[in-house]
Amino acid sequence: MTTSRVAVVTGAARGIGAAIARRLAAGGAAVAAVDLNTDGAARTANAIAESGGRAIAIGADVGDEDAASRAVERAAAELGPVTILVNNAGIIRDNLLFKMTSDDWDAVMNVHLRGAFLMTRAAQAHMIEAKWGRIVNLSSTSALGNRGQVNYAAAKAGIQGFTKTLALELGKFGVTANAIAPGFIDTEMTQATADRLGVDFEDWKAAVSREIPVGRVGTPDDIAAVAAFLCGEDAGYVSGQVIYVAGGPRA
Ligand code: NAP
């Protein structure tokens, strides 16, 4: 990756987003770490700077139209035209269908789908101008269906259709769009699910690992490695794909 690339990574305060931000920065990109949690985003940006990279932190709610476009414009003003976007910000509001509130439905759609749409619409102008761009969206194996996640599964399946359509519309401008669909990754999100289910996180990971062909749960760095490839110069002929990164062929 050349040093001129500027990447915006949403949900970069922790977990998968923080790992992707660090990895892109290590590859030479200047990174805007965007998150609702401004302090967390600043920790990610500081860690990048301490490792010799270039990064800024931006506090923003990706589901807010003004905040999303301000975040992209600030990244462009401080770092340069945004030509890499990773839509990673996410939340879960799990419940069985009959107990799920419309607020839980709307909250998940608002961050995953509306957030990815608003951030991408804002960033694509820079990519088209540059005639080069990379968009990576975080889907999930839950897109294939997951009990207790009717909202999240719908959003993550929606991300796949969103991504394929971006690939169709933006390809002629040198912009690729791909989705990564992680399986079980060890982050605060999966810790929160363990808490909700009332199971010990370590016991749960051990049990899940026995069902995963490679024999372990994933790490944020497993996802960051794939994101770095998809955001790089070498991935220009890969577009509209959904790459399952789940330690095996199934969820
Ligand atoms: P995480 O640890 O919960 O981190 C998500 C980050 O996104 C948090 O810092 C959160 O900030 C931020 N965020 C939430 N809503 C936001 C908003 N409206 N605007 C800006 N930032 C927002 O999650 P993760 O496990 O790293 O997951 C990252 C992505 O991968 C998500 O899209 C998730 O759905 C997907 N994924 C994860 C797994 C897994 O097993 N962990 C599997 C498949 C897919 P706050 O702390 O302020 O809420």
XYZ file of C-alpha atoms and ligand atoms in Angstrom:
299
model
C 0.000 0.000 0.000
C 1.364 3.424 -0.867
C 1.737 6.061 1.808
C -0.730 8.314 0.008
C -3.778 6.200 0.866
C -6.189 7.528 3.464
C -8.448 5.055 5.238
C -11.561 5.640 7.326
C -12.366 2.762 9.661
C -15.628 2.889 11.607
C -16.076 1.241 14.977
C -12.315 1.558 15.398
C -12.275 2.059 19.171
C -11.833 -1.625 19.897
C -12.188 -5.166 18.641
C -12.111 -5.866 14.916
C -12.198 -2.185 13.908
C -9.171 -1.316 16.046
C -7.237 -4.268 14.600
C -8.104 -3.229 11.035
C -7.088 0.386 11.733
C -3.725 -0.726 13.163
C -3.113 -3.136 10.293
C -3.901 -0.580 7.558
C -1.670 1.960 9.287
C 1.151 -0.584 9.515
C 0.749 -1.007 5.747
C 1.326 2.697 5.198
C -2.174 4.187 5.160
C -3.077 7.295 7.137
C -6.081 6.253 9.219
C -9.110 8.057 10.611
C -10.422 5.970 13.497
C -14.132 6.754 13.718
C -16.259 5.623 16.637
C -19.156 6.680 18.856
C -16.647 6.206 21.647
C -14.287 9.131 21.044
C -11.889 8.150 23.841
C -11.601 4.636 22.445
C -10.982 5.988 18.948
C -8.261 8.218 20.408
C -6.616 5.179 22.054
C -6.487 3.453 18.670
C -5.096 6.564 16.956
C -2.488 7.028 19.713
C -1.384 3.406 19.456
C -0.910 3.868 15.711
C 1.074 7.072 16.235
C 3.259 5.372 18.868
C 4.087 2.701 16.289
C 5.188 5.364 13.821
C 1.961 5.596 11.822
C -0.348 8.477 11.030
C -3.853 8.545 12.512
C -6.579 10.784 13.853
C -9.605 9.988 16.008
C -13.079 11.165 15.098
C -16.091 10.778 17.378
C -19.205 10.183 15.276
C -22.413 8.190 15.107
C -22.309 6.602 11.650
C -26.108 6.417 11.567
C -26.400 10.203 11.780
C -26.414 11.779 8.338
C -24.596 14.999 9.251
C -22.118 13.252 11.555
C -21.236 10.670 8.901
C -20.489 13.251 6.226
C -18.636 15.479 8.697
C -16.467 12.513 9.694
C -15.467 11.816 6.091
C -14.850 15.488 5.361
C -12.723 15.906 8.469
C -10.660 12.842 7.560
C -10.168 14.258 4.057
C -9.279 17.736 5.345
C -6.725 16.460 7.886
C -5.280 13.444 6.072
C -6.180 13.717 2.372
C -8.827 12.264 0.044
C -10.470 9.208 1.560
C -9.910 6.261 -0.789
C -10.329 3.376 1.666
C -13.464 2.873 3.756
C -14.084 0.031 6.171
C -17.661 -0.065 7.443
C -17.137 -2.008 10.642
C -19.200 -0.180 13.329
C -21.788 -2.504 14.730
C -24.101 -3.309 17.602
C -26.188 -6.266 18.667
C -29.665 -6.131 20.211
C -30.398 -9.866 20.354
C -33.735 -11.393 21.236
C -36.113 -14.018 19.956
C -38.530 -12.583 17.409
C -41.546 -12.582 19.731
C -39.647 -10.562 22.342
C -37.813 -8.222 19.979
C -38.866 -4.597 20.199
C -39.092 -2.329 17.199
C -36.433 -0.181 18.887
C -34.060 -3.173 18.875
C -34.829 -3.713 15.192
C -34.344 -0.041 14.285
C -31.136 0.378 16.314
C -29.419 -2.486 14.508
C -30.586 -1.359 11.063
C -29.523 2.189 11.855
C -25.890 1.344 12.644
C -25.170 -1.496 10.224
C -27.184 -0.577 7.142
C -27.912 3.134 7.388
C -24.406 3.739 8.796
C -22.698 1.845 5.977
C -24.877 3.629 3.417
C -24.200 7.124 4.806
C -20.459 6.609 5.199
C -20.111 5.070 1.744
C -22.151 7.783 0.058
C -19.932 10.389 1.681
C -16.639 8.647 0.870
C -17.327 7.539 -2.706
C -16.965 11.078 -4.049
C -13.277 11.062 -3.028
C -12.737 7.628 -4.545
C -14.347 8.526 -7.855
C -12.283 11.705 -8.040
C -9.129 9.655 -7.344
C -10.248 6.900 -9.777
C -9.243 4.417 -7.062
C -11.056 3.142 -4.026
C -11.536 0.204 -1.687
C -14.685 -0.401 0.328
C -14.846 -3.252 2.831
C -18.058 -3.932 4.730
C -18.392 -6.192 7.743
C -21.061 -8.843 7.282
C -21.269 -11.964 9.449
C -21.955 -15.680 9.292
C -25.184 -14.617 11.027
C -26.334 -13.467 7.566
C -27.064 -17.172 6.979
C -29.505 -17.108 9.903
C -28.893 -17.137 13.640
C -31.385 -17.798 16.398
C -32.025 -14.688 18.500
C -30.610 -12.344 15.872
C -33.408 -11.713 13.391
C -32.461 -8.017 13.247
C -28.689 -8.564 13.030
C -29.006 -11.431 10.510
C -31.200 -9.269 8.282
C -28.754 -6.367 8.515
C -25.724 -8.555 7.785
C -27.488 -10.185 4.811
C -28.427 -6.680 3.669
C -24.766 -5.677 3.832
C -24.021 -8.391 1.279
C -26.554 -7.020 -1.231
C -25.340 -3.494 -0.531
C -21.752 -4.562 -1.217
C -22.528 -6.354 -4.479
C -24.453 -3.324 -5.726
C -21.580 -0.989 -4.838
C -19.292 -3.260 -6.844
C -21.602 -2.975 -9.868
C -21.989 0.805 -9.643
C -18.454 1.823 -8.739
C -16.249 -0.651 -10.596
C -15.811 1.555 -13.638
C -14.272 4.218 -11.386
C -11.566 1.888 -10.115
C -13.429 1.274 -6.866
C -13.899 -2.231 -5.458
C -16.346 -3.261 -2.751
C -16.195 -6.495 -0.788
C -17.663 -7.900 2.389
C -16.011 -9.936 5.098
C -18.289 -12.308 6.986
C -16.544 -13.314 10.203
C -17.519 -16.298 12.281
C -16.918 -16.281 16.038
C -14.338 -13.607 16.877
C -13.068 -13.001 20.414
C -14.202 -9.408 21.126
C -16.355 -7.467 23.561
C -19.310 -8.165 21.265
C -19.070 -11.933 21.748
C -18.267 -11.387 25.447
C -21.536 -9.426 25.711
C -23.409 -12.316 24.080
C -21.927 -14.743 26.616
C -23.039 -12.425 29.411
C -26.575 -12.257 27.990
C -26.746 -16.053 27.696
C -25.375 -16.403 31.227
C -22.441 -18.598 30.154
C -18.794 -18.274 31.100
C -16.971 -16.683 28.130
C -13.916 -18.949 28.352
C -16.064 -22.111 28.618
C -18.176 -20.942 25.696
C -15.138 -20.247 23.508
C -13.765 -23.705 24.326
C -17.086 -25.315 23.380
C -17.396 -23.283 20.159
C -13.782 -24.116 19.222
C -14.612 -27.825 19.178
C -17.131 -27.144 16.375
C -14.771 -24.982 14.275
C -12.656 -26.926 11.741
C -9.420 -25.051 12.560
C -10.058 -25.736 16.260
C -10.136 -22.213 17.662
C -12.198 -19.055 17.706
C -11.038 -16.134 15.569
C -9.134 -13.038 16.607
C -9.556 -9.454 15.393
C -6.195 -9.845 13.623
C -7.609 -12.752 11.562
C -10.142 -10.308 10.132
C -7.667 -7.439 9.812
C -5.406 -9.592 7.612
C -8.207 -10.168 5.109
C -9.295 -6.528 5.251
C -5.720 -5.414 4.536
C -5.602 -7.589 1.425
C -8.978 -6.336 0.162
C -7.910 -2.703 0.788
C -4.564 -3.134 -0.925
C -3.236 -2.446 -4.398
C -3.184 -6.163 -5.261
C -6.938 -6.682 -4.799
C -8.093 -4.562 -7.734
C -9.723 -7.486 -9.554
C -11.628 -8.758 -6.489
C -14.994 -7.042 -6.182
C -18.514 -7.819 -5.039
C -17.330 -10.809 -3.015
C -18.315 -12.023 0.405
C -15.392 -13.707 2.119
C -16.333 -15.921 5.039
C -13.563 -15.842 7.625
C -14.808 -18.415 10.061
C -12.174 -21.122 10.423
C -14.164 -23.381 8.147
C -16.807 -23.444 5.433
C -19.888 -22.958 7.628
C -21.118 -20.676 10.367
P -17.332 -4.397 19.225
O -16.183 -4.907 20.016
O -18.663 -4.298 19.895
O -16.933 -2.984 18.599
C -17.836 -2.257 17.820
C -17.444 -0.807 17.855
O -18.402 -0.087 17.030
C -17.540 -0.206 19.259
O -16.385 0.551 19.539
C -18.778 0.665 19.185
O -18.723 1.831 19.988
C -18.758 1.093 17.721
N -20.055 1.586 17.315
C -21.281 1.075 17.618
N -22.246 1.840 17.091
C -21.642 2.869 16.443
C -22.119 3.990 15.711
N -23.442 4.215 15.542
N -21.218 4.839 15.169
C -19.889 4.655 15.351
N -19.381 3.603 16.040
C -20.245 2.714 16.588
O -17.594 -5.287 17.905
P -16.633 -6.291 17.091
O -16.842 -7.643 17.617
O -15.274 -5.718 16.974
O -17.375 -6.257 15.664
C -16.996 -5.370 14.633
C -17.854 -5.668 13.410
O -17.718 -7.044 13.041
C -19.343 -5.435 13.617
O -19.936 -4.943 12.435
C -19.841 -6.822 13.919
O -21.215 -6.945 13.641
C -18.972 -7.653 12.995
N -18.854 -9.049 13.397
C -18.328 -9.409 14.600
C -18.240 -10.756 14.919
C -17.677 -11.237 16.228
O -17.717 -12.444 16.475
N -17.161 -10.384 17.095
C -18.675 -11.728 14.019
C -19.196 -11.309 12.806
C -19.275 -9.981 12.491
P -19.412 1.842 21.458
O -18.477 1.109 22.328
O -19.520 3.280 21.812
O -20.745 1.154 21.290
